[in-house]
Structure formats: C-alpha cells, structure tokens
C-alpha cells in the first residue's frame, strides 16, 4: 500500500516531468555565435554508444507500453539511461565547439556546467524562452504557495521554477557532500557561501544529471507505492522529455556541423 507521502511525491514528480515535457515539445536550440571552418575527425567518437542507448530506451518504452507492469522496473533506471544518452550527445556537441580530444574525458559536472554557461552567455538558446533561464543561489530560497507542486492548475513558468529549485537543492547538496562541508564550522560556511556567490548556477541542463544521481536515493522511492498505470504515465512523460531534448540537441549538432564544414 502506498503512503500519503509517496502519493504526494509521485504527483509532484509527475507534475514536474509533465511541465518539462510540455515546455520541450517541439523545441529547438539556436546557435548564436560563430565558428571557423575545421575538420572534425572525432565527430563520431560517441555515436555508436548514442545509437545503442537510443535503441535501448525505445525498446524499454515499447515493452512497458505492452505491459505496464514492466514500467515499474524500467522507471528505476530510466533517469540513468536517459542521462547517459543526453551526456554523450552533449560531449559530441562540446567537441564540435572545442575540437579537442580531451572533451570526451569531461566530468559530468563539467559538461553540464559548460552548457549552462553557454545558455547564460546566450551562445545557445531554446526556442521556448522559459528554458533559457539560468538561476543563481536565490532560487534556493524561492517561496511558493503551499500545494502548488501538486496542482495541475499551476502555470508552466511557476512549475518550471519549482522543478529547477528542486534540482538546485540537489546540486547544492551534492557539492557539500563532495567537499565534505560541515556547516557547523565557520570556515566551511564561508567556503560554501563563496561557492554560492561566485559559481553556483543551475539550468535545464542540470535536470537529467541530478535525476540520475537521485534515482539511487530515497527521493525516487515513490514508484514503490503506485499502480503500474501510474508508473507507466511517469515513464512515458520522462521518456518524452528525453526525446524532446535529444531532438533539440541533435538539431543543434547538425547546425554546428554545417557551420564547421561551410
């Protein structure tokens, strides 16, 4: 039996991914800069892995559509597979920008931050303006109306801020954990504030990465207490968002390749 907290968590997660799926539907990414004509010998470095991951996700969705019970297990690893698909496409695009082999050794955080920076500098931009937002530390203290995350009547801009606020909190927690921050110590509090003031940024590009991390935590336990039809609904919306974002990134990649080859 599901608990009330699990049900609330499910509906919150569902509303979040519905929001992202709706905002990313048909979206494109524009390149607003310039690049020199150059060869790209390592362009296909990750293509086989990308193709295999796309096929694996499509297979998972097809099976879950036939038997919703299958979506229960699939949903547990969906954020992980989705993230690695997005990550490898991002690495390929970053290679087109930089034309350096070491791009393919970027850490996950460095890759995500690189694309958030491009968004902040307007080097790239989504056709949906809401997705172009890059937030700083003020998002961590954003106040929302009670129950807004559970309401289907909450408008998309407000829901998007709530989605990214949740991701911002995950990002802050992850940084504190990696840096062994103990906020009871003044030196640690100072270091944390310096991070928040100087380099803390969060955008839509952080979403897939931190959902991948949180898939192994209590935050994702809501799938244990819901029906297979509900699990499949969540799976479908998450998969749809992934395809939307990949479609936009693939289109951007094609544009960048054309600029490099002109």
Tab-separated table of C-alpha atoms in Angstrom:
chain	number	residue	atom	x	y	z
A	1	UNK	CA	0.000	0.000	0.000
A	2	UNK	CA	1.264	3.441	-0.828
A	3	UNK	CA	1.622	6.052	1.884
A	4	UNK	CA	0.219	9.554	1.535
A	5	UNK	CA	3.767	10.899	1.336
A	6	UNK	CA	4.598	8.515	-1.522
A	7	UNK	CA	1.461	9.603	-3.353
A	8	UNK	CA	2.340	13.271	-2.901
A	9	UNK	CA	5.880	12.569	-4.054
A	10	UNK	CA	4.586	10.758	-7.126
A	11	UNK	CA	2.240	13.582	-8.104
A	12	UNK	CA	4.988	16.141	-7.528
A	13	UNK	CA	7.425	14.226	-9.742
A	14	UNK	CA	4.710	13.673	-12.346
A	15	UNK	CA	3.813	17.366	-12.435
A	16	UNK	CA	7.473	18.280	-12.756
A	17	UNK	CA	8.128	15.973	-15.687
A	18	UNK	CA	4.808	16.918	-17.327
A	19	UNK	CA	5.968	20.521	-17.171
A	20	UNK	CA	9.320	19.745	-18.788
A	21	UNK	CA	7.714	17.511	-21.393
A	22	UNK	CA	5.255	20.261	-22.339
A	23	UNK	CA	7.893	23.020	-22.440
A	24	UNK	CA	10.275	20.927	-24.542
A	25	UNK	CA	7.668	19.687	-27.009
A	26	UNK	CA	8.873	20.718	-30.476
A	27	UNK	CA	11.612	22.896	-29.015
A	28	UNK	CA	14.747	23.763	-30.965
A	29	UNK	CA	18.120	25.174	-29.909
A	30	UNK	CA	19.628	28.083	-31.803
A	31	UNK	CA	23.372	28.747	-32.110
A	32	UNK	CA	24.036	32.465	-31.731
A	33	UNK	CA	27.788	32.578	-32.308
A	34	UNK	CA	30.360	31.830	-34.979
A	35	UNK	CA	32.839	29.024	-35.642
A	36	UNK	CA	35.757	28.653	-38.024
A	37	UNK	CA	35.733	26.072	-40.785
A	38	UNK	CA	37.543	22.995	-39.435
A	39	UNK	CA	37.689	19.217	-39.836
A	40	UNK	CA	36.178	17.084	-37.053
A	41	UNK	CA	37.989	13.721	-37.072
A	42	UNK	CA	36.461	12.551	-33.774
A	43	UNK	CA	32.898	13.592	-34.530
A	44	UNK	CA	31.569	10.021	-34.319
A	45	UNK	CA	33.523	9.095	-31.182
A	46	UNK	CA	30.328	8.503	-29.173
A	47	UNK	CA	27.874	7.767	-31.992
A	48	UNK	CA	27.673	4.006	-31.526
A	49	UNK	CA	27.009	4.397	-27.809
A	50	UNK	CA	24.391	7.066	-28.535
A	51	UNK	CA	22.628	4.838	-31.064
A	52	UNK	CA	22.650	1.835	-28.738
A	53	UNK	CA	21.259	3.864	-25.826
A	54	UNK	CA	18.508	5.335	-28.005
A	55	UNK	CA	17.551	1.848	-29.142
A	56	UNK	CA	17.590	0.510	-25.587
A	57	UNK	CA	15.290	3.295	-24.354
A	58	UNK	CA	12.923	2.778	-27.275
A	59	UNK	CA	12.795	-0.958	-26.551
A	60	UNK	CA	12.065	-0.286	-22.873
A	61	UNK	CA	9.211	2.033	-23.774
A	62	UNK	CA	7.698	-0.405	-26.282
A	63	UNK	CA	7.719	-3.245	-23.749
A	64	UNK	CA	6.282	-1.018	-20.997
A	65	UNK	CA	3.515	0.114	-23.365
A	66	UNK	CA	2.533	-3.531	-23.908
A	67	UNK	CA	2.756	-4.471	-20.234
A	68	UNK	CA	2.577	-1.577	-17.769
A	69	UNK	CA	3.949	-3.800	-15.003
A	70	UNK	CA	7.287	-3.704	-16.804
A	71	UNK	CA	7.412	0.062	-16.346
A	72	UNK	CA	7.876	-0.438	-12.589
A	73	UNK	CA	11.400	-1.811	-13.037
A	74	UNK	CA	12.147	0.366	-16.051
A	75	UNK	CA	11.357	3.594	-14.246
A	76	UNK	CA	14.095	2.878	-11.707
A	77	UNK	CA	16.830	3.021	-14.335
A	78	UNK	CA	15.140	5.345	-16.839
A	79	UNK	CA	16.808	8.523	-15.422
A	80	UNK	CA	20.178	6.770	-15.629
A	81	UNK	CA	19.861	5.651	-19.243
A	82	UNK	CA	18.287	8.948	-20.269
A	83	UNK	CA	21.091	10.914	-18.694
A	84	UNK	CA	23.846	8.935	-20.386
A	85	UNK	CA	22.179	9.431	-23.737
A	86	UNK	CA	21.995	13.193	-23.148
A	87	UNK	CA	25.535	13.284	-21.728
A	88	UNK	CA	27.114	11.635	-24.765
A	89	UNK	CA	25.268	13.945	-27.138
A	90	UNK	CA	26.445	16.940	-25.070
A	91	UNK	CA	30.025	15.672	-25.224
A	92	UNK	CA	29.787	15.387	-29.001
A	93	UNK	CA	28.465	18.945	-29.300
A	94	UNK	CA	31.171	20.218	-26.961
A	95	UNK	CA	33.735	18.514	-29.191
A	96	UNK	CA	32.355	20.416	-32.204
A	97	UNK	CA	32.809	23.638	-30.247
A	98	UNK	CA	36.320	22.919	-28.953
A	99	UNK	CA	37.758	20.297	-31.367
A	100	UNK	CA	39.843	18.788	-28.577
A	101	UNK	CA	40.058	15.078	-27.808
A	102	UNK	CA	40.075	15.658	-24.052
A	103	UNK	CA	36.474	16.887	-24.273
A	104	UNK	CA	35.425	13.242	-24.216
A	105	UNK	CA	37.014	12.924	-20.767
A	106	UNK	CA	34.993	15.776	-19.256
A	107	UNK	CA	33.426	15.024	-15.899
A	108	UNK	CA	29.638	15.001	-15.754
A	109	UNK	CA	29.518	18.199	-13.722
A	110	UNK	CA	31.978	19.994	-16.010
A	111	UNK	CA	29.995	19.052	-19.100
A	112	UNK	CA	26.671	20.177	-17.641
A	113	UNK	CA	28.168	23.423	-16.345
A	114	UNK	CA	29.678	24.141	-19.764
A	115	UNK	CA	26.242	24.077	-21.359
A	116	UNK	CA	24.672	26.127	-18.589
A	117	UNK	CA	27.390	28.711	-19.244
A	118	UNK	CA	26.616	28.698	-22.981
A	119	UNK	CA	22.963	29.296	-22.123
A	120	UNK	CA	23.831	32.118	-19.707
A	121	UNK	CA	26.049	33.785	-22.318
A	122	UNK	CA	23.356	33.368	-24.998
A	123	UNK	CA	25.756	31.376	-27.159
A	124	UNK	CA	22.877	28.925	-27.491
A	125	UNK	CA	19.178	29.494	-26.825
A	126	UNK	CA	15.994	27.441	-26.773
A	127	UNK	CA	13.026	28.433	-28.917
A	128	UNK	CA	10.969	28.204	-25.693
A	129	UNK	CA	12.122	31.248	-23.641
A	130	UNK	CA	11.302	29.668	-20.283
A	131	UNK	CA	14.016	27.052	-20.861
A	132	UNK	CA	16.677	29.735	-21.330
A	133	UNK	CA	16.622	30.718	-17.667
A	134	UNK	CA	19.815	30.287	-15.660
A	135	UNK	CA	19.324	30.648	-11.924
A	136	UNK	CA	21.714	31.613	-9.141
A	137	UNK	CA	21.634	30.952	-5.389
A	138	UNK	CA	18.430	32.980	-4.905
A	139	UNK	CA	16.470	30.059	-6.333
A	140	UNK	CA	17.348	28.002	-3.253
A	141	UNK	CA	15.181	30.273	-1.101
A	142	UNK	CA	12.325	30.710	-3.564
A	143	UNK	CA	8.965	30.693	-1.772
A	144	UNK	CA	5.965	29.014	-3.404
A	145	UNK	CA	2.340	28.607	-2.473
A	146	UNK	CA	1.591	25.530	-0.409
A	147	UNK	CA	0.470	22.665	-2.622
A	148	UNK	CA	1.450	24.386	-5.874
A	149	UNK	CA	3.665	21.434	-6.783
A	150	UNK	CA	0.648	19.109	-6.501
A	151	UNK	CA	-1.770	21.207	-8.524
A	152	UNK	CA	-2.377	20.709	-12.224
A	153	UNK	CA	-3.512	24.354	-12.320
A	154	UNK	CA	-0.044	25.738	-11.554
A	155	UNK	CA	1.187	27.572	-14.642
A	156	UNK	CA	4.230	26.325	-16.540
A	157	UNK	CA	6.626	29.186	-15.629
A	158	UNK	CA	5.962	28.704	-11.906
A	159	UNK	CA	6.155	24.914	-12.155
A	160	UNK	CA	9.430	25.193	-14.065
A	161	UNK	CA	10.909	27.296	-11.274
A	162	UNK	CA	9.835	24.650	-8.765
A	163	UNK	CA	11.438	21.895	-10.862
A	164	UNK	CA	14.736	23.730	-11.109
A	165	UNK	CA	14.600	24.750	-7.438
A	166	UNK	CA	14.478	21.061	-6.533
A	167	UNK	CA	17.436	20.404	-8.842
A	168	UNK	CA	19.269	23.412	-7.349
A	169	UNK	CA	18.900	21.880	-3.888
A	170	UNK	CA	20.248	18.565	-5.197
A	171	UNK	CA	23.196	20.408	-6.763
A	172	UNK	CA	23.960	22.268	-3.547
A	173	UNK	CA	23.735	19.071	-1.501
A	174	UNK	CA	25.995	17.261	-3.961
A	175	UNK	CA	28.639	19.995	-3.773
A	176	UNK	CA	28.568	19.993	0.027
A	177	UNK	CA	28.911	16.202	0.090
A	178	UNK	CA	31.828	16.117	-2.369
A	179	UNK	CA	33.606	18.883	-0.470
A	180	UNK	CA	32.841	17.352	2.948
A	181	UNK	CA	31.225	20.569	4.128
A	182	UNK	CA	30.136	20.780	7.744
A	183	UNK	CA	28.051	23.932	8.106
A	184	UNK	CA	28.616	23.916	11.852
A	185	UNK	CA	32.181	25.074	11.124
A	186	UNK	CA	32.676	28.732	10.251
A	187	UNK	CA	35.406	28.030	7.688
A	188	UNK	CA	33.106	25.574	5.928
A	189	UNK	CA	30.213	28.032	5.975
A	190	UNK	CA	32.496	30.635	4.408
A	191	UNK	CA	33.625	28.217	1.713
A	192	UNK	CA	30.018	27.300	0.982
A	193	UNK	CA	28.950	30.930	0.698
A	194	UNK	CA	31.857	31.653	-1.632
A	195	UNK	CA	30.703	28.813	-3.883
A	196	UNK	CA	27.111	30.033	-3.866
A	197	UNK	CA	28.103	33.638	-4.535
A	198	UNK	CA	30.674	33.029	-7.240
A	199	UNK	CA	29.904	29.933	-9.271
A	200	UNK	CA	26.543	28.435	-8.351
A	201	UNK	CA	24.362	28.304	-11.463
A	202	UNK	CA	21.615	25.895	-12.421
A	203	UNK	CA	19.644	25.373	-15.624
A	204	UNK	CA	17.582	22.814	-17.520
A	205	UNK	CA	20.845	21.030	-18.371
A	206	UNK	CA	21.258	20.090	-14.701
A	207	UNK	CA	17.946	18.247	-14.578
A	208	UNK	CA	18.901	14.932	-16.213
A	209	UNK	CA	22.220	14.755	-14.355
A	210	UNK	CA	20.810	15.204	-10.876
A	211	UNK	CA	17.797	12.986	-11.538
A	212	UNK	CA	20.302	10.303	-12.497
A	213	UNK	CA	22.064	10.769	-9.159
A	214	UNK	CA	18.835	10.863	-7.163
A	215	UNK	CA	17.491	7.710	-8.837
A	216	UNK	CA	19.509	5.770	-6.257
A	217	UNK	CA	18.163	7.707	-3.282
A	218	UNK	CA	15.003	7.818	-1.183
A	219	UNK	CA	13.640	10.598	-3.418
A	220	UNK	CA	12.769	8.011	-6.060
A	221	UNK	CA	11.059	5.559	-3.687
A	222	UNK	CA	7.631	6.899	-4.708
A	223	UNK	CA	7.465	4.298	-7.504
A	224	UNK	CA	7.215	1.552	-4.871
A	225	UNK	CA	3.757	2.602	-3.836
A	226	UNK	CA	1.880	3.413	-7.021
A	227	UNK	CA	-0.003	1.433	-9.637
A	228	UNK	CA	1.564	0.163	-12.844
A	229	UNK	CA	-0.593	2.534	-14.905
A	230	UNK	CA	0.718	5.477	-12.851
A	231	UNK	CA	4.288	4.242	-13.202
A	232	UNK	CA	3.832	3.993	-16.963
A	233	UNK	CA	2.425	7.526	-17.120
A	234	UNK	CA	5.539	8.842	-15.399
A	235	UNK	CA	7.783	6.691	-17.587
A	236	UNK	CA	6.085	7.996	-20.721
A	237	UNK	CA	6.436	11.650	-19.749
A	238	UNK	CA	10.096	11.223	-18.766
A	239	UNK	CA	10.857	9.366	-21.970
A	240	UNK	CA	9.012	12.033	-23.943
A	241	UNK	CA	11.048	14.812	-22.334
A	242	UNK	CA	14.248	12.904	-23.099
A	243	UNK	CA	13.313	12.530	-26.766
A	244	UNK	CA	12.358	16.208	-26.962
A	245	UNK	CA	15.693	17.338	-25.554
A	246	UNK	CA	17.672	14.895	-27.676
A	247	UNK	CA	15.804	16.092	-30.757
A	248	UNK	CA	16.744	19.684	-29.987
A	249	UNK	CA	20.369	18.757	-29.293
A	250	UNK	CA	20.622	16.679	-32.471
A	251	UNK	CA	19.297	19.638	-34.447
A	252	UNK	CA	21.866	21.925	-32.803
A	253	UNK	CA	24.606	19.421	-33.607
A	254	UNK	CA	23.566	19.385	-37.263
A	255	UNK	CA	23.675	23.198	-37.394
A	256	UNK	CA	27.121	23.311	-35.823
A	257	UNK	CA	28.487	20.676	-38.186
A	258	UNK	CA	27.193	22.700	-41.132
A	259	UNK	CA	28.969	25.809	-39.811
A	260	UNK	CA	32.244	23.889	-39.365
A	261	UNK	CA	32.003	22.428	-42.896
A	262	UNK	CA	30.843	25.503	-44.785
